[in-house]
mmCIF file of C-alpha atoms in Angstrom:
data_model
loop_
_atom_site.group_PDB
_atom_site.id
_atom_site.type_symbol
_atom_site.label_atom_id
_atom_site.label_comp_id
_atom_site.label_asym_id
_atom_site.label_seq_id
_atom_site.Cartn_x
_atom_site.Cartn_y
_atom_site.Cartn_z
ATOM 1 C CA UNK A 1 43.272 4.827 22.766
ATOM 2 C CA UNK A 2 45.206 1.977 24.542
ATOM 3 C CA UNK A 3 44.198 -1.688 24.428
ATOM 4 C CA UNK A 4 43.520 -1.172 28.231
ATOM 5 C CA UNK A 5 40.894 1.554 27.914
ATOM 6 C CA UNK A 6 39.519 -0.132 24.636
ATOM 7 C CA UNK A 7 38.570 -3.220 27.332
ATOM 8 C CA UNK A 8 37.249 -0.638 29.919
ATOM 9 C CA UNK A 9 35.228 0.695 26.900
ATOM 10 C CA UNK A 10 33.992 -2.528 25.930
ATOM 11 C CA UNK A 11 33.070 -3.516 29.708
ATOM 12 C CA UNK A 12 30.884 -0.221 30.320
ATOM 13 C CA UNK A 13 28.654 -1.624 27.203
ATOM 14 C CA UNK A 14 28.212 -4.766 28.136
ATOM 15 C CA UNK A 15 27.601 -3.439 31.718
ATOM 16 C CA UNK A 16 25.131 -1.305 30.485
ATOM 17 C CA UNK A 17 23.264 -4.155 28.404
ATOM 18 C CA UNK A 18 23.568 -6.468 31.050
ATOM 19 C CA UNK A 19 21.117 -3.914 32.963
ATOM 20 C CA UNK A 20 18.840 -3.804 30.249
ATOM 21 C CA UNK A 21 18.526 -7.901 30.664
ATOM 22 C CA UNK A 22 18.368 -7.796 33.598
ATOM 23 C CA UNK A 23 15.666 -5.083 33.376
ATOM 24 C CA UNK A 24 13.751 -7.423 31.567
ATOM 25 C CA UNK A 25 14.773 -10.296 33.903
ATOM 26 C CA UNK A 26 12.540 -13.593 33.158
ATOM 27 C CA UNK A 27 9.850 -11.449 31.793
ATOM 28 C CA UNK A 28 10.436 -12.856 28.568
ATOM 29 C CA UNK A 29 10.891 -16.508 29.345
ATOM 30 C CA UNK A 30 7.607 -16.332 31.460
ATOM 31 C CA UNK A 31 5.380 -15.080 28.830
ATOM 32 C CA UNK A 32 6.870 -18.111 26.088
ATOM 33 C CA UNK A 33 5.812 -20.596 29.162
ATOM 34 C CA UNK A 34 2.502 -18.915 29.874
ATOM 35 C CA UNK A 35 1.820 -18.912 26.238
ATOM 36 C CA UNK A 36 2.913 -22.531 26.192
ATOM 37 C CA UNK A 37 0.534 -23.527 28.881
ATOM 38 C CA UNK A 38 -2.298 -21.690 27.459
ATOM 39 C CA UNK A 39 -1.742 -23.308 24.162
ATOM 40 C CA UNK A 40 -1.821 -26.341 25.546
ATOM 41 C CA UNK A 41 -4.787 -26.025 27.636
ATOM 42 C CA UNK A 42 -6.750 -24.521 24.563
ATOM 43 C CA UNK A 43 -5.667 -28.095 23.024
ATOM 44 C CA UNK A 44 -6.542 -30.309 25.931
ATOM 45 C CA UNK A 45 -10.011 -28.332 26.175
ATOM 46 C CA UNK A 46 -10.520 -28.874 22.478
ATOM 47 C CA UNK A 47 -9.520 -32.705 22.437
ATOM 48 C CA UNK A 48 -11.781 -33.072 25.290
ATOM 49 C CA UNK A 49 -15.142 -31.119 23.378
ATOM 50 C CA UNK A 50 -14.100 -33.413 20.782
ATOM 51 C CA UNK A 51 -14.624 -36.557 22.673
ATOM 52 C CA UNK A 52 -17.216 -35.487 24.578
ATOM 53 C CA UNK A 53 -19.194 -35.183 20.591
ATOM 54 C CA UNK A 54 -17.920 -38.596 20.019
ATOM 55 C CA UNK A 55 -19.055 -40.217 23.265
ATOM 56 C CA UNK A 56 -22.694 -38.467 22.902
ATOM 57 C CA UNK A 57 -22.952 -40.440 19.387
ATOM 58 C CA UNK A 58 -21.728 -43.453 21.361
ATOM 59 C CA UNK A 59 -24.284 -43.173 24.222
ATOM 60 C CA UNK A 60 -27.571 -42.107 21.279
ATOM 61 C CA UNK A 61 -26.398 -45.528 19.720
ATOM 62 C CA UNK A 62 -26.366 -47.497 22.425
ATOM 63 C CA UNK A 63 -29.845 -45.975 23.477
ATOM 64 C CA UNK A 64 -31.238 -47.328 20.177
ATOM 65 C CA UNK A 65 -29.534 -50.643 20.385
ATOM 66 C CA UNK A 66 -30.731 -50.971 23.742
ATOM 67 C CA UNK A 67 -34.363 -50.303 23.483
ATOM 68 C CA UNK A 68 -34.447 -52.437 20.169
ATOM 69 C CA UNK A 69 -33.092 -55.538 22.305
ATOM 70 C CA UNK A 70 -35.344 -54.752 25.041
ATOM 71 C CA UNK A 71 -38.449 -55.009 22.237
ATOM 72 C CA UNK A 72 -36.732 -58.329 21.109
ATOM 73 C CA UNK A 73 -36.774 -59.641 24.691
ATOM 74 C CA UNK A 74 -40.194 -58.811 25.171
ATOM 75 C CA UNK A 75 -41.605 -60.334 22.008
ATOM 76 C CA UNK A 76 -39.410 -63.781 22.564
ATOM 77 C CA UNK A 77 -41.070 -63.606 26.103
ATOM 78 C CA UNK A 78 -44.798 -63.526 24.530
ATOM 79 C CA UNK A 79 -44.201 -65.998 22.442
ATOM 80 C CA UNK A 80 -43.135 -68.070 25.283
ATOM 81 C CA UNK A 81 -46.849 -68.231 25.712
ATOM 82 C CA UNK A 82 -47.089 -69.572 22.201
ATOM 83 C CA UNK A 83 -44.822 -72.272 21.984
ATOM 84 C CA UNK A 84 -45.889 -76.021 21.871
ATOM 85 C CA UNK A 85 -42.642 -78.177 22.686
ATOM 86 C CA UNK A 86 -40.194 -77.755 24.944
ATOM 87 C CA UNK A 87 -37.751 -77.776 21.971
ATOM 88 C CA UNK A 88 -38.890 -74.611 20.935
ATOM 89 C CA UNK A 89 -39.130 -73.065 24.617
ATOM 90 C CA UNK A 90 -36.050 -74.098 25.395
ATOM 91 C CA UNK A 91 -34.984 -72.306 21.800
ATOM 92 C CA UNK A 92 -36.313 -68.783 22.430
ATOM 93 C CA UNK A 93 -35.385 -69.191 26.034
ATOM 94 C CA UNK A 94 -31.399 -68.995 24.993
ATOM 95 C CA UNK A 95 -32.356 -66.674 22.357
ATOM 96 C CA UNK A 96 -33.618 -64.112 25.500
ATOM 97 C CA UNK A 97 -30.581 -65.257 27.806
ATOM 98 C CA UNK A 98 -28.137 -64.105 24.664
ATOM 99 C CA UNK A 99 -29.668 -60.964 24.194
ATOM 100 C CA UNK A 100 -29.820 -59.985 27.737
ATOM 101 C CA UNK A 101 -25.745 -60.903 27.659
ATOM 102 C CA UNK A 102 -25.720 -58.443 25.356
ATOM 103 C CA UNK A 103 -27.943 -55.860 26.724
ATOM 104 C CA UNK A 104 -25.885 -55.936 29.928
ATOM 105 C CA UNK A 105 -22.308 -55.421 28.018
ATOM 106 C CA UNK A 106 -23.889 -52.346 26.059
ATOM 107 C CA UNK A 107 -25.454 -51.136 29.578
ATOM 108 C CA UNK A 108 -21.893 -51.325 31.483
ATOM 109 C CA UNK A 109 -20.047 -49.920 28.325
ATOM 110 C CA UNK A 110 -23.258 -46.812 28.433
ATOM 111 C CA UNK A 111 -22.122 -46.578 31.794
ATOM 112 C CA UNK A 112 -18.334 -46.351 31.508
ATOM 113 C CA UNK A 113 -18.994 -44.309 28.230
ATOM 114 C CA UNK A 114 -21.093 -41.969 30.649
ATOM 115 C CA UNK A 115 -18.548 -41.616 33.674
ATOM 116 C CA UNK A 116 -15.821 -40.730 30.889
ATOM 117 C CA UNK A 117 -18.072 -37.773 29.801
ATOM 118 C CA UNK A 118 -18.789 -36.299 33.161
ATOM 119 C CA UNK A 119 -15.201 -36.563 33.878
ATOM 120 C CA UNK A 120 -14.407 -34.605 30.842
ATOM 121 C CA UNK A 121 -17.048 -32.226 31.432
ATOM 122 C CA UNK A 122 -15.596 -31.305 34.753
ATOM 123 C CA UNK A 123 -12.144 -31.255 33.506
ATOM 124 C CA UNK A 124 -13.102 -29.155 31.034
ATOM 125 C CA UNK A 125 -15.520 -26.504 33.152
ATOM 126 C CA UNK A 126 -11.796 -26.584 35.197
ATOM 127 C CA UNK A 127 -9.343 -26.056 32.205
ATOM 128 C CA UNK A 128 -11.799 -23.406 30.963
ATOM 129 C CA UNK A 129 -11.447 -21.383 34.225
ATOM 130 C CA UNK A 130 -7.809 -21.812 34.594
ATOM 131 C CA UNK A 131 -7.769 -20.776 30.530
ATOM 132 C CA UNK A 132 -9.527 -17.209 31.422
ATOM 133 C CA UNK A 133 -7.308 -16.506 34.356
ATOM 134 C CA UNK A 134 -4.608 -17.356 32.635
ATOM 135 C CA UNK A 135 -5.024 -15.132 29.545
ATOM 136 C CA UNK A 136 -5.703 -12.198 31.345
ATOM 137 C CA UNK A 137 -2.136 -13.024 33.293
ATOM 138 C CA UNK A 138 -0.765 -13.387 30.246
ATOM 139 C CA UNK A 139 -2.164 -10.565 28.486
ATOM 140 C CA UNK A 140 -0.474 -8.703 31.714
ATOM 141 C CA UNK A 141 2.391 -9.925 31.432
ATOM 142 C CA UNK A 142 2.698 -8.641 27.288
ATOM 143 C CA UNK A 143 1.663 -5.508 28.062
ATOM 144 C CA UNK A 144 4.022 -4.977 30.605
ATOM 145 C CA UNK A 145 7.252 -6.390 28.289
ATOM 146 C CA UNK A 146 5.928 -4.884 25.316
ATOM 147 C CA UNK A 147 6.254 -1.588 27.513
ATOM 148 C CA UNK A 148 9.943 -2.687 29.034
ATOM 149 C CA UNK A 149 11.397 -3.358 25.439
ATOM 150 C CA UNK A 150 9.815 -0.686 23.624
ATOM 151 C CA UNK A 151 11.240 1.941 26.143
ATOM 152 C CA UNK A 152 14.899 -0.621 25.940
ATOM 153 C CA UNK A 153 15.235 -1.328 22.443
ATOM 154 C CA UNK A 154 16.060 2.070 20.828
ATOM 155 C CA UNK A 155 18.614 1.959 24.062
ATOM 156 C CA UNK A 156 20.040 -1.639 23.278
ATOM 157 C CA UNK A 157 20.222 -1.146 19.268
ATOM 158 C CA UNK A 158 22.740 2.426 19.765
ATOM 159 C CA UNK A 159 24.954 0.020 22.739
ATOM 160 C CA UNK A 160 25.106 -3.009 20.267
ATOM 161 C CA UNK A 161 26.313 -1.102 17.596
ATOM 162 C CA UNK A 162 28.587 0.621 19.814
ATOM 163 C CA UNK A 163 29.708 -2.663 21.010
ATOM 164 C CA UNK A 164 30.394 -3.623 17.763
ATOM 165 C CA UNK A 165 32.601 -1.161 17.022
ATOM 166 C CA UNK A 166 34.849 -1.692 19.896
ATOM 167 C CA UNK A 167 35.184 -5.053 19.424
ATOM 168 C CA UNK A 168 36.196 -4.404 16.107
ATOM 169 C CA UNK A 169 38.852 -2.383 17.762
ATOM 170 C CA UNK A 170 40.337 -5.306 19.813
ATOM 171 C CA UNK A 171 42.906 -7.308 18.377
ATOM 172 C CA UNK A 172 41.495 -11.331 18.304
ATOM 173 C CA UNK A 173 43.972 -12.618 20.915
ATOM 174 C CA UNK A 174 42.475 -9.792 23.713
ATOM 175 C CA UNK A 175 38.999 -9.860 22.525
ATOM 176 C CA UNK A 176 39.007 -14.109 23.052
ATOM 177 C CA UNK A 177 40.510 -13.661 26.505
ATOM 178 C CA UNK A 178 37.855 -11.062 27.162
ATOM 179 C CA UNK A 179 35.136 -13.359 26.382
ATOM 180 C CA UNK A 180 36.247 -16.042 28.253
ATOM 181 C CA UNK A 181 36.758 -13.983 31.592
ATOM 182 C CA UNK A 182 33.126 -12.505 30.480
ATOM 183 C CA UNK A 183 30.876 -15.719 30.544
ATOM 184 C CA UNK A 184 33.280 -16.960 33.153
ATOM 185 C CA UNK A 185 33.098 -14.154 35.948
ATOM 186 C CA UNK A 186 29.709 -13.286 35.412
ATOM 187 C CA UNK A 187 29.827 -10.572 33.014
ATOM 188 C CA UNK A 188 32.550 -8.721 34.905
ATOM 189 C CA UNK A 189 35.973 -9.198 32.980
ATOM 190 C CA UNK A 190 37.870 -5.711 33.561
ATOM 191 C CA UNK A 191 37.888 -4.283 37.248
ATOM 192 C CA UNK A 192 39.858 -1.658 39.488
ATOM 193 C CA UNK A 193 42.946 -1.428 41.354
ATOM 194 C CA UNK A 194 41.869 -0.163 45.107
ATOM 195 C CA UNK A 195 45.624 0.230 46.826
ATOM 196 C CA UNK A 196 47.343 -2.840 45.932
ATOM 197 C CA UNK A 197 44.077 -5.235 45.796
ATOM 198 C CA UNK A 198 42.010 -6.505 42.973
ATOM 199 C CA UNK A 199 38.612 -4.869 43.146
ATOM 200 C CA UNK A 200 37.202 -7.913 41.622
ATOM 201 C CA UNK A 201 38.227 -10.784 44.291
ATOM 202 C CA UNK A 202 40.092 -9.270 46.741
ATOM 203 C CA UNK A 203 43.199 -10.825 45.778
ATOM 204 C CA UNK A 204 47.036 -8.705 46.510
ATOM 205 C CA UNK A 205 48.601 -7.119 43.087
ATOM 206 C CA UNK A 206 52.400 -6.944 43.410
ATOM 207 C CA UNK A 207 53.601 -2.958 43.632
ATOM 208 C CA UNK A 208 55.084 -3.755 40.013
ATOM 209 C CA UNK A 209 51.920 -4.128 38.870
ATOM 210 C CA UNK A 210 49.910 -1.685 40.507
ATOM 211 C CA UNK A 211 52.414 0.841 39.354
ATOM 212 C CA UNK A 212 52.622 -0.289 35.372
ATOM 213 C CA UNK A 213 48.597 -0.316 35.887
ATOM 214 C CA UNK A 214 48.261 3.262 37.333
ATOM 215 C CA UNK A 215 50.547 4.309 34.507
ATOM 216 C CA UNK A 216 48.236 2.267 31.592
ATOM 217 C CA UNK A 217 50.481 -0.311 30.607
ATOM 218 C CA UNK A 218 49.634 -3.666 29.833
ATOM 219 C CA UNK A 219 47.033 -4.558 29.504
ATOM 220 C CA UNK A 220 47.498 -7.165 32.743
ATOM 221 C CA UNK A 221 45.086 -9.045 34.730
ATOM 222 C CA UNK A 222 44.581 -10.838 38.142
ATOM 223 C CA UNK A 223 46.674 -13.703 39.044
ATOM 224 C CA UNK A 224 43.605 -15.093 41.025
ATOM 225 C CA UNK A 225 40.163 -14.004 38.960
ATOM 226 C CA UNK A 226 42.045 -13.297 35.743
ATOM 227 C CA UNK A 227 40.262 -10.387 35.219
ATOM 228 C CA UNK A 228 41.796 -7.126 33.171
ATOM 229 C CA UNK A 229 43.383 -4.676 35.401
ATOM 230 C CA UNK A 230 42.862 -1.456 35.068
ATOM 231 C CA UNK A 231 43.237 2.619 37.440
ATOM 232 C CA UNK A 232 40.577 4.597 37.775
ATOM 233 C CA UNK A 233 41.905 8.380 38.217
ATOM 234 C CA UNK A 234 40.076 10.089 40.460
#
């Protein structure tokens, strides 16, 4: 076999795996960022459960602290009653005015402490939804690749290691210049001669060419795509 139809060879694999990509298209890539996402809502969801626990131990504490300044506030206020000199009025009078600082920074931090929980609550009643209808998409989505690449792989695994075996028919110097037209042209590096035209761009192959082509010398390529050249007998 000629170096020529070793490329054409090589090309009609590659072709052929290209379709079985392509088959696949961004299956694969949207499942990983599906599975991403859901991962990282079952984290977010979990983080917020987690505060949620946290701020409920908050809020309980600050219920006790609360009521046990309110009982302080009313027993300094009975013994308001009691008192005999303004000394001591004036005493217990600061003593109520500090604790009712207090009770008011524990009542706006209850209050903040409860907004924050609602908020999460509602976030997470939201990232819980979004969670289910994600999984079943995703669960879709799995089904449907597992099905593509179970019915492609058996397919892909005979090309590859057909592939493999032409390359290892190429000598390095045409196998490198294959590779390069390959990633550069798309996947396309060895076309047709139609007439005296490049079936890959178009572009006008001198007679000389066409003629050492037809006859499978070579190998020779495009002076304008630099793809292989190559006749396809009819």
């Amino acid at each position: 076999m000629g170096i020529i139809q070793q490329i054409v060879a090589l090309q009609h694999i590659d072709s052929q795996l290209q379709d079985i990509d392509e088959l696949l298209g961004d299956l694969p890539g949207k499942v990983t960022l599906l599975k991403d996402e859901e991962s990282a809502l079952i984290k977010s969801v979990q983080v917020g459960k987690e505060r949620i626990k946290t701020l409920n131990l908050e809020l309980n504490k600050f219920e006790g602290e609360m009521t046990d300044i309110i009982g302080k506030i009313d027993k300094h206020k009975d013994q308001l009653f009691l008192v005999t000199t303004n000394k001591q009025y004036d005493a217990l009078q600061h003593e109520i005015d500090h604790l009712k600082g207090h009770l008011d920074e524990i009542e706006t931090q209850s209050l903040e402490f409860t907004e924050e929980q609602e908020f999460l609550e509602e976030r997470i009643k939201s990232e819980e939804e979004n969670l289910e209808s994600l999984s079943q998409d995703l669960v879709g989505r799995r089904e449907k690749l597992e099905v593509l690449m179970n019915d492609s792989s058996e397919e892909k695994a005979k090309l590859e290691e057909k592939r493999d075996e032409e390359r290892n028919g190429i000598d390095v110097a045409t196998l490198s210049r294959y590779d390069l037209i390959h990633n550069a042209r798309k996947g396309v590096s060895v076309v047709t001669v139609e007439g005296s035209a490049c079936n890959g761009c178009g572009a006008f192959v001198p007679p000389q060419i066409v003629s050492e082509v037809r006859a499978g010398k070579g190998p020779h390529t495009c002076d304008s795509c630099s793809r292989f050249l190559y006749w396809e007998s009819t």
